[in-house]
Amino acid sequence: MTIQNLTEKETIFIKKFLKSNDCAAETAGELLEDNYSCQTIQDIRDMFEEEFAPKQISGILSALEQKGIIWVDERDGRDVPNSKKLIWNFEPDLFWVSEEFLSELPADTKFEEL
């Protein structure tokens, strides 16, 4: 799947999603080296609250997952003990950019140039 096969909304989404990584990566190659690009659904809703309605976000995520650009680490129902307070915390699903998609981009491609 290449960036040329995306709709305008999907392109806007993936550019911003890629820029919002926690490792300060600016290119596809940098992100592949240190892929901390995951976001929770709440992170995504906060990130796109001005651009898209919640239903649009769900639709875009679904389309990008079907196209193999985003993959979901489903954690539904998985609780993790909090060792400091001995309470249980729910782990939300994590949305990642696929390595296959990043590998198809030239390594020096800056996210704003997509």
C-alpha positions as a printed Julia matrix, in Angstrom:
114×3 Matrix{Float64}:
   0.0    0.0    0.0
   1.39   3.36  -0.97
   0.46   6.86   0.07
  -0.9    7.48  -3.44
  -3.71   4.98  -2.79
  -5.09   6.93   0.18
  -8.03   9.3    0.23
  -7.46  12.94   1.14
  -8.76  12.36   4.69
  -6.62   9.25   5.13
  -3.55  11.2    3.97
  -4.25  14.03   6.42
  -4.73  11.46   9.17
  -1.59   9.41   8.51
   0.65  12.48   8.19
  -0.43  13.79  11.58
  -0.36  10.32  13.13
   3.22   9.79  11.94
   4.35  13.2   13.2
   2.9   12.44  16.63
   5.43   9.79  17.56
   7.17   9.65  20.92
  10.68   9.2   19.55
  11.04  12.53  17.69
  11.33  10.73  14.34
  10.89  13.0   11.33
  11.32  10.44   8.53
  10.08   6.95   7.71
  13.58   5.54   8.24
  13.95   7.12  11.66
  10.58   5.78  12.74
  11.47   2.28  11.53
  14.62   2.38  13.66
  12.75   3.32  16.84
   9.04   2.66  16.35
   7.18   4.28  19.21
   4.34   5.43  17.01
   1.45   3.83  18.86
  -1.56   5.79  20.04
  -4.65   4.89  22.04
  -8.09   5.74  20.72
  -8.28   8.62  23.2
  -4.91   9.96  21.99
  -6.26   9.81  18.43
  -9.54  11.51  19.32
  -7.64  14.29  21.09
  -5.22  14.62  18.18
  -7.96  14.96  15.56
 -10.8   16.63  17.46
 -10.61  19.71  15.23
 -10.33  17.84  11.92
 -12.71  14.89  12.23
 -15.82  13.79  14.09
 -15.48  10.6   16.17
 -17.34   8.52  13.55
 -15.0    9.82  10.83
 -11.99   8.84  12.96
 -13.39   5.33  13.36
 -13.99   5.07   9.61
 -10.5    6.31   8.74
  -8.88   3.91  11.23
 -10.89   1.03   9.83
  -9.95   1.9    6.24
  -6.26   2.29   7.11
  -6.3   -1.04   8.95
  -7.92  -2.75   5.95
  -5.22  -1.24   3.71
  -2.46  -2.56   5.99
  -1.21   0.87   7.05
  -2.39   0.75  10.66
  -2.57  -2.34  12.84
  -4.28  -2.7   16.18
  -2.78  -4.33  19.24
  -6.09  -5.4   20.78
  -5.99  -5.44  24.54
  -9.71  -5.68  25.29
 -10.32  -7.14  28.69
  -6.67  -7.37  29.61
  -6.02  -5.92  33.03
  -2.58  -5.23  34.4
  -1.86  -5.07  38.12
  -0.5   -1.75  39.31
   2.27  -2.86  41.65
   2.39   0.43  43.52
  -1.27   0.6   44.54
  -2.35  -3.04  44.12
  -5.25  -2.07  41.9
  -6.08  -3.19  38.38
  -5.71  -0.89  35.39
  -7.36  -1.5   32.04
  -4.99  -1.45  29.06
  -6.52   0.26  25.98
  -5.97  -1.0   22.44
  -2.9    0.47  20.74
  -2.87   1.68  17.14
   0.46   1.33  15.3
   1.73   2.22  11.83
   2.72  -0.98  10.07
   6.35  -1.64   9.35
   5.38  -2.75   5.85
   3.94   0.69   5.09
   6.94   2.51   6.53
   9.3    0.21   4.61
   7.61   1.14   1.32
   8.43   4.82   1.84
  11.9    6.12   0.96
  13.81   6.18   4.26
  14.49   9.92   4.04
  10.84  10.85   3.36
   9.77  13.53   5.83
   6.24  13.05   7.09
   5.06  16.49   5.95
   6.19  15.61   2.38
   3.85  12.61   2.08
